[in-house]
Amino acid sequence: MLLGTAAAALVAVWLATRRRAKELSEWAVGSRSFGAAMVFVLFAGENFTTFTLLGGAGWAYDKGVAAAYTWCYTPLACVVSYWYLPKIWRYAKKQRAVSQSDYLRLRYDSKALGVLVTLVGVVAMTPYLALQLKGLAIIAHEASHQQIPIAAGVIAGAALVAVYSVLGGLRGAALTSIVKDIAVVIVVLGVGVWLPYHLYGGPGPITRIVAEQHPEHMVLGPERGYGPAWFITTVLLCGLSAHMWPHLFASFFSARSEASLRRTLAAAPLYTVALATTLTIGFAALVTLAPLGKGNEDLAFLRLVAAAAPDPVLGFAGAAGLLTALVPGSVLATTIATSLTRDGYANLRPDASEPELARAAKWLLPIVVAAAAVFALSGGQTIVGLLLAGYSIVAQALPAVVGSVLPRNPFTLEGVVAGLVVGTVMATAAPFVGIDWRHCKAFLPEQLAEVNVGLVALMVNLLVAGLVSLWTRKPRPAAAG
């Protein structure tokens, strides 16, 4: 079923887009021609990823109710973005911007800022793309009853994403999202609702069993590092930065009008209903399966389906899971390649035509996917761990983006660059050098020791941007008297 789904997706995207995508604006943002329904399914496609099927349930299995953060921040993100994203769309359409870095380069009139934002975006999106490849490999491994090795799954998945992305661009991903979203809703709601009743008579009995056998899973426990302060700051960080992902800018720029974009943002929180079932799925796996072992939490969802459902159900879940990796993986790869083309290749070839830029982006894309595959093969983090690391990095673009839509931008170009550099370095270095506020409990209050490091990096970013802006802002000329 996995091979059939992959082949069908490739054939469908080729048939649907073979006469298009000759220019970069068509390949990258669908010529800004998508109505509210298409933008909605594309946006949902970026939210219903392998994280939805694997990461959420895996975290509920391992961390308990702390996994509820995953369906708390989307409504906050949509409320905030409903105000500023249409303004960004309006400017981007007028100036023909096709990426986040493109928009900020034009808004601040700085090629250097465009290049810097591209680099930051690549640093953040590469782990996110690796997340999709890792999830795809896990799905292939489990749906084949462990016959397909993880490494082979990553390599095959990378090849599939590269071919699919080059053929279809953003329009291909949007068209496949329609089928993918229906399949994911069926799987998540079906497994999340049917299995609890099939195994234990409903989510209530499962919750009571977890409370009896694993009481630590039912509380936000500071001793485990995931207390209330961590939960609140993580929801705040993800809510503020959820729409700072560069690949989401491509989705938003594809809208036909501001009204289409606003309708998408108003309806998007409905998708969190499906995410809520992942908590029950994780709990069901916890009390049903033998211990998975440290580092294998992401297997919880598919192992539960394999143990409690017929093989055709596992095959359907695997096919839906393949699409949850293919669609967002394609948009991520397309966005990275587009940004590198606009702020790299285009600077080297300023006279390049739109078709030439599109060809350059398509040549860059397989290299991007290969780099993400190497990251996926060498990384040991869980899916949620990779995602949270990415959120910490993309959040650093928030001051530059939000400042650009204010009536009077409080930040100068120098301030934005300084804050972005400091915040990104801090957020990027944290996972690698072991920065963890929990190590500071000896001299910090326990609540402060749990604060999400990414939010701290954003606060430092804002402080640096504000101070440098005060120092570099040119005084207004005195009024003629």
CSV table of C-alpha atoms in Angstrom, one decimal:
chain,number,residue,atom,x,y,z
A,1,MET,CA,0.0,0.0,0.0
A,2,LEU,CA,2.9,2.4,0.7
A,3,LEU,CA,4.4,1.9,-2.7
A,4,GLY,CA,1.0,2.3,-4.4
A,5,THR,CA,0.4,5.6,-2.4
A,6,ALA,CA,3.8,6.9,-3.4
A,7,ALA,CA,3.3,6.1,-7.1
A,8,ALA,CA,-0.2,7.5,-7.1
A,9,ALA,CA,1.0,10.8,-5.5
A,10,LEU,CA,3.8,11.2,-8.1
A,11,VAL,CA,1.6,10.5,-11.1
A,12,ALA,CA,-1.2,12.8,-9.8
A,13,VAL,CA,1.1,15.7,-9.1
A,14,TRP,CA,2.8,15.3,-12.6
A,15,LEU,CA,-0.6,15.2,-14.3
A,16,ALA,CA,-1.9,18.2,-12.4
A,17,THR,CA,1.2,20.5,-12.8
A,18,ARG,CA,3.0,19.4,-15.9
A,19,ARG,CA,2.0,22.5,-17.9
A,20,ARG,CA,2.8,24.9,-15.0
A,21,ALA,CA,5.7,25.8,-12.7
A,22,LYS,CA,7.8,27.3,-15.5
A,23,GLU,CA,8.3,30.5,-13.4
A,24,LEU,CA,9.5,30.7,-9.8
A,25,SER,CA,6.4,32.5,-8.6
A,26,GLU,CA,4.2,29.6,-9.9
A,27,TRP,CA,6.4,26.9,-8.5
A,28,ALA,CA,7.0,28.6,-5.1
A,29,VAL,CA,3.6,30.2,-4.3
A,30,GLY,CA,1.1,28.9,-6.9
A,31,SER,CA,1.0,32.3,-8.7
A,32,ARG,CA,-1.0,33.6,-5.6
A,33,SER,CA,-4.2,32.1,-7.1
A,34,PHE,CA,-5.5,29.9,-4.2
A,35,GLY,CA,-8.9,30.5,-2.8
A,36,ALA,CA,-9.8,30.1,0.9
A,37,ALA,CA,-10.5,26.4,0.7
A,38,MET,CA,-7.2,25.6,-1.0
A,39,VAL,CA,-5.2,27.8,1.4
A,40,PHE,CA,-7.0,26.1,4.2
A,41,VAL,CA,-6.0,22.6,3.2
A,42,LEU,CA,-2.5,23.7,2.4
A,43,PHE,CA,-2.2,25.3,5.8
A,44,ALA,CA,-3.6,22.2,7.4
A,45,GLY,CA,-1.1,20.2,5.4
A,46,GLU,CA,1.7,22.0,7.1
A,47,ASN,CA,0.1,21.3,10.5
A,48,PHE,CA,-0.9,17.7,9.9
A,49,THR,CA,2.6,16.3,9.6
A,50,THR,CA,4.3,13.1,10.9
A,51,PHE,CA,4.3,14.9,14.2
A,52,THR,CA,0.5,14.6,14.3
A,53,LEU,CA,0.5,10.8,13.8
A,54,LEU,CA,3.8,10.0,15.6
A,55,GLY,CA,5.1,12.8,17.7
A,56,GLY,CA,2.0,13.8,19.7
A,57,ALA,CA,1.1,10.2,20.6
A,58,GLY,CA,4.8,9.4,21.4
A,59,TRP,CA,5.0,12.4,23.8
A,60,ALA,CA,1.8,11.4,25.5
A,61,TYR,CA,3.2,7.9,25.9
A,62,ASP,CA,6.5,9.2,27.4
A,63,LYS,CA,5.6,12.6,29.0
A,64,GLY,CA,1.9,12.3,29.8
A,65,VAL,CA,-0.3,15.4,29.9
A,66,ALA,CA,2.6,17.7,29.0
A,67,ALA,CA,1.8,16.6,25.4
A,68,ALA,CA,-1.3,18.7,25.6
A,69,TYR,CA,0.8,21.7,24.7
A,70,THR,CA,0.6,20.6,21.1
A,71,TRP,CA,-3.1,21.5,20.8
A,72,CYS,CA,-3.1,24.6,23.0
A,73,TYR,CA,-0.9,27.0,20.9
A,74,THR,CA,-2.6,26.9,17.5
A,75,PRO,CA,-5.6,29.0,18.5
A,76,LEU,CA,-3.3,31.6,20.1
A,77,ALA,CA,-1.2,31.7,16.9
A,78,CYS,CA,-4.2,32.2,14.7
A,79,VAL,CA,-5.6,35.0,16.8
A,80,VAL,CA,-2.3,36.9,16.7
A,81,SER,CA,-1.7,36.2,13.0
A,82,TYR,CA,-5.2,37.3,12.0
A,83,TRP,CA,-4.0,40.8,12.7
A,84,TYR,CA,-0.7,41.0,10.9
A,85,LEU,CA,-0.5,38.3,8.2
A,86,PRO,CA,-3.0,40.0,5.8
A,87,LYS,CA,-0.8,43.2,5.9
A,88,ILE,CA,2.2,41.1,5.0
A,89,TRP,CA,0.3,39.4,2.2
A,90,ARG,CA,-0.8,42.8,0.7
A,91,TYR,CA,2.8,44.1,0.6
A,92,ALA,CA,4.2,40.8,-0.7
A,93,LYS,CA,1.7,40.7,-3.6
A,94,LYS,CA,2.5,44.3,-4.5
A,95,GLN,CA,6.3,43.7,-4.4
A,96,ARG,CA,6.1,40.1,-5.9
A,97,ALA,CA,7.8,38.6,-2.8
A,98,VAL,CA,7.7,34.8,-2.8
A,99,SER,CA,9.4,33.9,0.5
A,100,GLN,CA,9.9,35.2,4.0
A,101,SER,CA,13.4,36.3,3.3
A,102,ASP,CA,12.2,38.0,0.1
A,103,TYR,CA,9.6,40.0,2.1
A,104,LEU,CA,12.0,41.1,4.8
A,105,ARG,CA,14.7,42.0,2.2
A,106,LEU,CA,12.3,44.3,0.5
A,107,ARG,CA,10.7,45.7,3.6
A,108,TYR,CA,14.0,46.7,5.2
A,109,ASP,CA,15.7,47.4,1.8
A,110,SER,CA,18.6,45.2,2.7
A,111,LYS,CA,20.1,42.3,0.7
A,112,ALA,CA,22.2,41.4,3.7
A,113,LEU,CA,19.1,40.9,5.9
A,114,GLY,CA,17.6,38.7,3.2
A,115,VAL,CA,20.6,36.5,3.2
A,116,LEU,CA,20.7,36.4,7.0
A,117,VAL,CA,17.0,35.4,7.2
A,118,THR,CA,17.6,32.8,4.5
A,119,LEU,CA,20.4,31.3,6.6
A,120,VAL,CA,18.3,31.3,9.8
A,121,GLY,CA,15.4,29.7,7.9
A,122,VAL,CA,17.6,27.0,6.5
A,123,VAL,CA,19.0,26.3,10.0
A,124,ALA,CA,15.5,26.0,11.4
A,125,MET,CA,13.8,24.1,8.5
A,126,THR,CA,16.5,21.5,7.9
A,127,PRO,CA,15.7,19.7,11.2
A,128,TYR,CA,12.0,20.1,10.4
A,129,LEU,CA,12.5,18.5,7.0
A,130,ALA,CA,14.7,15.8,8.7
A,131,LEU,CA,11.7,15.3,11.1
A,132,GLN,CA,9.5,14.4,8.1
A,133,LEU,CA,12.1,12.0,6.6
A,134,LYS,CA,12.5,10.4,10.0
A,135,GLY,CA,8.8,10.0,10.4
A,136,LEU,CA,8.4,8.6,6.9
A,137,ALA,CA,11.1,6.0,7.7
A,138,ILE,CA,9.4,5.0,10.9
A,139,ILE,CA,6.1,4.6,9.1
A,140,ALA,CA,7.7,2.5,6.4
A,141,HIS,CA,9.5,0.4,9.1
A,142,GLU,CA,6.4,-0.3,11.1
A,143,ALA,CA,3.9,-0.6,8.3
A,144,SER,CA,6.2,-3.3,6.8
A,145,HIS,CA,6.3,-5.1,10.1
A,146,GLN,CA,10.0,-4.0,10.6
A,147,GLN,CA,11.0,-5.4,7.2
A,148,ILE,CA,12.2,-2.0,5.9
A,149,PRO,CA,15.2,-0.7,7.8
A,150,ILE,CA,15.0,2.9,9.2
A,151,ALA,CA,18.1,4.0,7.2
A,152,ALA,CA,16.7,2.6,4.0
A,153,GLY,CA,13.4,4.4,4.7
A,154,VAL,CA,15.1,7.7,5.2
A,155,ILE,CA,17.0,7.4,1.9
A,156,ALA,CA,14.0,6.2,-0.1
A,157,GLY,CA,11.9,8.9,1.5
A,158,ALA,CA,14.4,11.6,0.6
A,159,ALA,CA,14.3,10.5,-3.0
A,160,LEU,CA,10.5,10.5,-3.0
A,161,VAL,CA,10.3,14.0,-1.5
A,162,ALA,CA,12.9,15.4,-3.9
A,163,VAL,CA,11.1,14.0,-7.1
A,164,TYR,CA,7.7,15.0,-5.8
A,165,SER,CA,8.8,18.6,-5.0
A,166,VAL,CA,10.6,19.2,-8.3
A,167,LEU,CA,7.6,18.0,-10.2
A,168,GLY,CA,4.8,19.7,-8.3
A,169,GLY,CA,6.1,22.7,-6.3
A,170,LEU,CA,3.6,24.3,-4.0
A,171,ARG,CA,0.6,23.6,-6.2
A,172,GLY,CA,1.3,19.9,-6.2
A,173,ALA,CA,1.5,19.9,-2.4
A,174,ALA,CA,-1.8,21.8,-2.1
A,175,LEU,CA,-3.6,19.3,-4.4
A,176,THR,CA,-2.3,16.3,-2.5
A,177,SER,CA,-3.2,18.0,0.8
A,178,ILE,CA,-6.9,17.5,0.1
A,179,VAL,CA,-6.5,13.7,0.0
A,180,LYS,CA,-4.0,13.7,2.8
A,181,ASP,CA,-6.1,15.7,5.2
A,182,ILE,CA,-9.1,13.5,4.8
A,183,ALA,CA,-6.9,10.4,5.3
A,184,VAL,CA,-5.3,11.8,8.5
A,185,VAL,CA,-8.6,12.9,10.0
A,186,ILE,CA,-10.0,9.4,9.4
A,187,VAL,CA,-6.9,7.7,10.9
A,188,VAL,CA,-6.4,10.1,13.9
A,189,LEU,CA,-10.1,10.3,14.8
A,190,GLY,CA,-10.8,6.7,13.9
A,191,VAL,CA,-7.9,5.3,16.0
A,192,GLY,CA,-8.3,7.9,18.7
A,193,VAL,CA,-12.0,7.2,19.1
A,194,TRP,CA,-12.5,3.6,18.0
A,195,LEU,CA,-9.4,1.9,19.6
A,196,PRO,CA,-10.1,3.2,23.2
A,197,TYR,CA,-13.6,1.8,23.0
A,198,HIS,CA,-12.5,-1.4,21.4
A,199,LEU,CA,-9.8,-2.0,24.0
A,200,TYR,CA,-11.1,-0.5,27.2
A,201,GLY,CA,-14.6,0.8,26.7
A,202,GLY,CA,-13.6,4.4,26.1
A,203,PRO,CA,-11.1,7.1,27.0
A,204,GLY,CA,-12.4,7.4,30.6
A,205,PRO,CA,-11.3,3.9,31.6
A,206,ILE,CA,-7.9,4.4,29.9
A,207,THR,CA,-7.4,7.6,31.8
A,208,ARG,CA,-8.2,5.8,35.1
A,209,ILE,CA,-5.8,3.0,34.4
A,210,VAL,CA,-3.0,5.5,33.6
A,211,ALA,CA,-3.8,7.4,36.8
A,212,GLU,CA,-3.5,4.2,38.8
A,213,GLN,CA,-0.4,2.7,37.1
A,214,HIS,CA,1.4,5.8,35.9
A,215,PRO,CA,0.3,8.7,38.1
A,216,GLU,CA,3.2,10.8,37.1
A,217,HIS,CA,1.7,11.0,33.6
A,218,MET,CA,-1.4,12.8,34.9
A,219,VAL,CA,0.4,15.9,36.3
A,220,LEU,CA,2.8,18.6,35.0
A,221,GLY,CA,5.7,17.5,37.1
A,222,PRO,CA,8.5,19.9,37.7
A,223,GLU,CA,10.7,17.0,38.9
A,224,ARG,CA,10.5,15.6,35.3
A,225,GLY,CA,11.3,19.0,33.8
A,226,TYR,CA,7.9,19.6,32.4
A,227,GLY,CA,6.0,21.6,35.0
A,228,PRO,CA,3.5,24.5,34.7
A,229,ALA,CA,6.2,27.1,33.9
A,230,TRP,CA,7.6,24.9,31.1
A,231,PHE,CA,4.1,24.3,29.7
A,232,ILE,CA,3.1,28.0,29.8
A,233,THR,CA,6.3,29.3,28.2
A,234,THR,CA,6.3,26.6,25.6
A,235,VAL,CA,2.7,27.3,24.6
A,236,LEU,CA,3.6,31.0,24.4
A,237,LEU,CA,6.7,30.5,22.4
A,238,CYS,CA,5.0,28.2,19.9
A,239,GLY,CA,1.9,30.4,19.7
A,240,LEU,CA,4.0,33.5,18.9
A,241,SER,CA,6.3,31.7,16.4
A,242,ALA,CA,4.0,29.1,14.8
A,243,HIS,CA,3.6,31.3,11.7
A,244,MET,CA,7.2,32.4,11.6
A,245,TRP,CA,8.2,29.2,9.8
A,246,PRO,CA,9.4,30.3,6.3
A,247,HIS,CA,7.5,27.5,4.5
A,248,LEU,CA,4.2,28.8,6.0
A,249,PHE,CA,4.9,32.2,4.4
A,250,ALA,CA,4.8,30.4,1.1
A,251,SER,CA,1.4,28.9,1.9
A,252,PHE,CA,0.0,32.3,3.0
A,253,PHE,CA,1.4,34.1,0.0
A,254,SER,CA,-0.4,31.6,-2.3
A,255,ALA,CA,-3.8,33.1,-1.2
A,256,ARG,CA,-5.9,34.8,-3.8
A,257,SER,CA,-7.0,37.7,-1.5
A,258,GLU,CA,-6.8,39.0,2.1
A,259,ALA,CA,-10.3,37.7,2.7
A,260,SER,CA,-9.2,34.1,1.8
A,261,LEU,CA,-6.3,34.4,4.2
A,262,ARG,CA,-8.4,35.7,7.0
A,263,ARG,CA,-11.0,32.9,6.5
A,264,THR,CA,-8.2,30.3,6.7
A,265,LEU,CA,-6.9,31.7,10.0
A,266,ALA,CA,-10.4,31.9,11.5
A,267,ALA,CA,-11.1,28.2,10.7
A,268,ALA,CA,-7.6,26.7,11.3
A,269,PRO,CA,-8.0,26.1,15.1
A,270,LEU,CA,-10.6,23.4,14.2
A,271,TYR,CA,-7.8,21.1,13.3
A,272,THR,CA,-6.7,21.0,17.0
A,273,VAL,CA,-9.8,18.8,17.6
A,274,ALA,CA,-8.0,15.9,15.9
A,275,LEU,CA,-4.8,16.6,17.8
A,276,ALA,CA,-6.5,16.2,21.1
A,277,THR,CA,-7.1,12.5,20.3
A,278,THR,CA,-3.3,11.8,20.2
A,279,LEU,CA,-3.3,12.1,24.1
A,280,THR,CA,-5.7,9.2,24.3
A,281,ILE,CA,-3.7,7.2,21.7
A,282,GLY,CA,-0.5,7.7,23.7
A,283,PHE,CA,-2.2,6.6,26.9
A,284,ALA,CA,-3.7,3.6,25.2
A,285,ALA,CA,-0.2,2.6,24.0
A,286,LEU,CA,1.2,3.1,27.5
A,287,VAL,CA,-1.2,0.6,29.1
A,288,THR,CA,-1.4,-1.8,26.2
A,289,LEU,CA,2.1,-2.3,24.8
A,290,ALA,CA,5.3,-3.7,26.3
A,291,PRO,CA,7.8,-1.0,27.1
A,292,LEU,CA,9.2,0.5,23.9
A,293,GLY,CA,12.5,1.6,25.4
A,294,LYS,CA,14.1,5.0,25.6
A,295,GLY,CA,14.3,6.8,22.3
A,296,ASN,CA,11.5,4.7,20.7
A,297,GLU,CA,8.5,6.8,21.9
A,298,ASP,CA,7.7,7.8,18.3
A,299,LEU,CA,6.7,4.2,17.6
A,300,ALA,CA,3.8,4.2,20.0
A,301,PHE,CA,1.0,5.1,17.5
A,302,LEU,CA,1.9,2.5,14.9
A,303,ARG,CA,2.8,-0.2,17.3
A,304,LEU,CA,-0.6,0.2,18.9
A,305,VAL,CA,-2.4,0.0,15.6
A,306,ALA,CA,-0.3,-3.1,14.6
A,307,ALA,CA,-1.2,-4.8,17.9
A,308,ALA,CA,-4.9,-3.9,18.1
A,309,ALA,CA,-6.1,-3.5,14.6
A,310,PRO,CA,-6.2,-5.7,11.4
A,311,ASP,CA,-3.4,-5.4,8.8
A,312,PRO,CA,-5.6,-3.3,6.4
A,313,VAL,CA,-6.0,-0.7,9.0
A,314,LEU,CA,-2.2,-0.6,9.6
A,315,GLY,CA,-1.7,-0.3,5.8
A,316,PHE,CA,-4.2,2.6,5.6
A,317,ALA,CA,-2.5,4.3,8.6
A,318,GLY,CA,0.9,3.8,6.9
A,319,ALA,CA,-0.4,5.3,3.6
A,320,ALA,CA,-1.8,8.3,5.4
A,321,GLY,CA,1.4,8.7,7.3
A,322,LEU,CA,3.4,8.7,4.1
A,323,LEU,CA,1.3,11.6,2.9
A,324,THR,CA,1.8,13.5,6.2
A,325,ALA,CA,5.5,13.3,5.5
A,326,LEU,CA,5.4,13.9,1.8
A,327,VAL,CA,3.3,17.1,1.7
A,328,PRO,CA,5.0,19.2,4.4
A,329,GLY,CA,8.3,17.8,3.4
A,330,SER,CA,7.7,19.0,-0.2
A,331,VAL,CA,6.7,22.5,1.0
A,332,LEU,CA,9.7,22.7,3.3
A,333,ALA,CA,12.1,21.6,0.5
A,334,THR,CA,10.5,24.0,-2.0
A,335,THR,CA,10.8,26.9,0.5
A,336,ILE,CA,14.4,26.3,1.3
A,337,ALA,CA,15.3,26.0,-2.3
A,338,THR,CA,13.3,29.1,-3.2
A,339,SER,CA,15.0,31.2,-0.4
A,340,LEU,CA,18.5,30.0,-1.4
A,341,THR,CA,17.7,30.9,-5.0
A,342,ARG,CA,16.2,34.4,-4.3
A,343,ASP,CA,18.9,35.4,-1.8
A,344,GLY,CA,21.9,33.4,-3.2
A,345,TYR,CA,21.7,32.6,-6.9
A,346,ALA,CA,19.8,35.8,-7.7
A,347,ASN,CA,22.5,37.9,-6.1
A,348,LEU,CA,25.1,36.2,-8.2
A,349,ARG,CA,23.0,36.5,-11.4
A,350,PRO,CA,20.9,39.7,-11.0
A,351,ASP,CA,19.8,39.5,-14.6
A,352,ALA,CA,18.4,36.0,-14.3
A,353,SER,CA,14.8,35.5,-15.7
A,354,GLU,CA,12.0,33.9,-13.7
A,355,PRO,CA,12.2,30.6,-15.6
A,356,GLU,CA,16.0,30.5,-15.0
A,357,LEU,CA,15.4,31.1,-11.3
A,358,ALA,CA,12.8,28.3,-11.2
A,359,ARG,CA,15.3,25.9,-12.8
A,360,ALA,CA,18.0,26.9,-10.3
A,361,ALA,CA,15.6,26.3,-7.4
A,362,LYS,CA,14.8,22.8,-8.8
A,363,TRP,CA,18.5,22.0,-9.1
A,364,LEU,CA,19.1,23.1,-5.5
A,365,LEU,CA,16.2,21.2,-4.0
A,366,PRO,CA,17.7,17.6,-4.2
A,367,ILE,CA,20.8,19.0,-2.4
A,368,VAL,CA,18.6,20.4,0.3
A,369,VAL,CA,16.8,17.1,0.8
A,370,ALA,CA,20.1,15.2,0.9
A,371,ALA,CA,21.4,17.4,3.7
A,372,ALA,CA,18.2,16.8,5.7
A,373,ALA,CA,18.5,13.1,5.1
A,374,VAL,CA,22.1,13.2,6.5
A,375,PHE,CA,20.7,15.1,9.5
A,376,ALA,CA,17.9,12.5,10.0
A,377,LEU,CA,20.3,9.6,9.9
A,378,SER,CA,22.7,11.2,12.4
A,379,GLY,CA,20.3,12.8,14.8
A,380,GLY,CA,19.0,11.0,17.9
A,381,GLN,CA,16.2,13.3,19.0
A,382,THR,CA,12.6,12.4,19.1
A,383,ILE,CA,10.2,14.1,16.6
A,384,VAL,CA,8.9,16.5,19.2
A,385,GLY,CA,12.5,17.3,20.3
A,386,LEU,CA,13.4,18.2,16.7
A,387,LEU,CA,10.2,20.3,16.4
A,388,LEU,CA,10.8,22.3,19.6
A,389,ALA,CA,14.4,23.1,18.6
A,390,GLY,CA,13.1,24.5,15.3
A,391,TYR,CA,10.5,26.6,17.0
A,392,SER,CA,13.1,28.2,19.2
A,393,ILE,CA,15.0,29.3,16.0
A,394,VAL,CA,12.2,30.5,13.8
A,395,ALA,CA,10.8,32.6,16.8
A,396,GLN,CA,13.8,34.9,16.4
A,397,ALA,CA,12.3,36.4,13.2
A,398,LEU,CA,9.3,37.6,15.1
A,399,PRO,CA,10.6,41.1,16.0
A,400,ALA,CA,11.6,41.8,12.4
A,401,VAL,CA,8.3,40.5,11.0
A,402,VAL,CA,5.9,42.2,13.5
A,403,GLY,CA,7.9,45.4,13.6
A,404,SER,CA,7.6,45.7,9.8
A,405,VAL,CA,3.8,45.9,9.9
A,406,LEU,CA,3.5,48.5,12.7
A,407,PRO,CA,2.6,52.1,11.8
A,408,ARG,CA,6.1,53.1,13.0
A,409,ASN,CA,8.6,50.3,13.2
A,410,PRO,CA,10.4,50.5,16.5
A,411,PHE,CA,13.4,48.6,15.1
A,412,THR,CA,16.1,49.8,12.7
A,413,LEU,CA,17.8,47.6,10.3
A,414,GLU,CA,20.8,47.4,12.5
A,415,GLY,CA,18.7,46.5,15.5
A,416,VAL,CA,16.8,43.8,13.7
A,417,VAL,CA,20.1,42.2,12.5
A,418,ALA,CA,21.8,42.4,15.9
A,419,GLY,CA,18.8,40.9,17.7
A,420,LEU,CA,18.3,38.2,15.1
A,421,VAL,CA,22.0,37.2,15.3
A,422,VAL,CA,22.1,37.1,19.1
A,423,GLY,CA,18.8,35.3,19.5
A,424,THR,CA,19.5,32.7,16.8
A,425,VAL,CA,23.0,31.9,18.1
A,426,MET,CA,21.5,31.4,21.6
A,427,ALA,CA,18.6,29.3,20.4
A,428,THR,CA,20.8,27.2,18.1
A,429,ALA,CA,23.5,26.6,20.6
A,430,ALA,CA,21.3,25.6,23.5
A,431,PRO,CA,20.6,21.9,22.4
A,432,PHE,CA,24.3,21.4,21.4
A,433,VAL,CA,26.1,22.8,24.4
A,434,GLY,CA,23.6,21.6,27.0
A,435,ILE,CA,22.0,24.9,28.0
A,436,ASP,CA,19.2,23.9,30.3
A,437,TRP,CA,17.7,26.1,33.0
A,438,ARG,CA,17.0,23.0,35.1
A,439,HIS,CA,20.7,22.9,35.8
A,440,CYS,CA,20.4,26.3,37.5
A,441,LYS,CA,17.9,25.2,40.2
A,442,ALA,CA,20.6,25.7,42.9
A,443,PHE,CA,20.3,29.5,42.5
A,444,LEU,CA,17.1,30.0,40.5
A,445,PRO,CA,13.5,29.6,41.7
A,446,GLU,CA,12.1,26.3,40.5
A,447,GLN,CA,9.6,27.9,38.2
A,448,LEU,CA,12.2,30.1,36.4
A,449,ALA,CA,14.4,27.0,36.0
A,450,GLU,CA,11.7,25.5,33.7
A,451,VAL,CA,11.3,28.4,31.4
A,452,ASN,CA,11.6,27.4,27.7
A,453,VAL,CA,15.1,28.4,26.5
A,454,GLY,CA,13.7,29.5,23.1
A,455,LEU,CA,11.5,32.1,24.8
A,456,VAL,CA,14.5,33.4,26.8
A,457,ALA,CA,16.4,33.7,23.5
A,458,LEU,CA,13.5,35.7,22.0
A,459,MET,CA,13.4,38.1,25.0
A,460,VAL,CA,17.2,38.6,24.6
A,461,ASN,CA,16.6,39.2,20.9
A,462,LEU,CA,14.0,41.9,21.6
A,463,LEU,CA,16.2,43.6,24.2
A,464,VAL,CA,19.2,43.7,21.9
A,465,ALA,CA,17.1,44.9,18.9
A,466,GLY,CA,15.6,47.6,21.0
A,467,LEU,CA,18.9,48.9,22.4
A,468,VAL,CA,20.7,48.8,19.1
A,469,SER,CA,17.7,50.6,17.4
A,470,LEU,CA,17.8,53.4,20.0
A,471,TRP,CA,21.5,53.8,19.3
A,472,THR,CA,21.3,53.7,15.5
A,473,ARG,CA,18.0,55.5,14.8
A,474,LYS,CA,18.6,58.7,13.0
A,475,PRO,CA,17.0,61.8,14.7
A,476,ARG,CA,14.0,63.3,12.9
A,477,PRO,CA,14.7,66.6,11.2
A,478,ALA,CA,13.5,69.5,13.1
A,479,ALA,CA,10.3,71.1,11.9
A,480,ALA,CA,10.8,74.3,9.9
A,481,GLY,CA,10.0,77.3,12.1
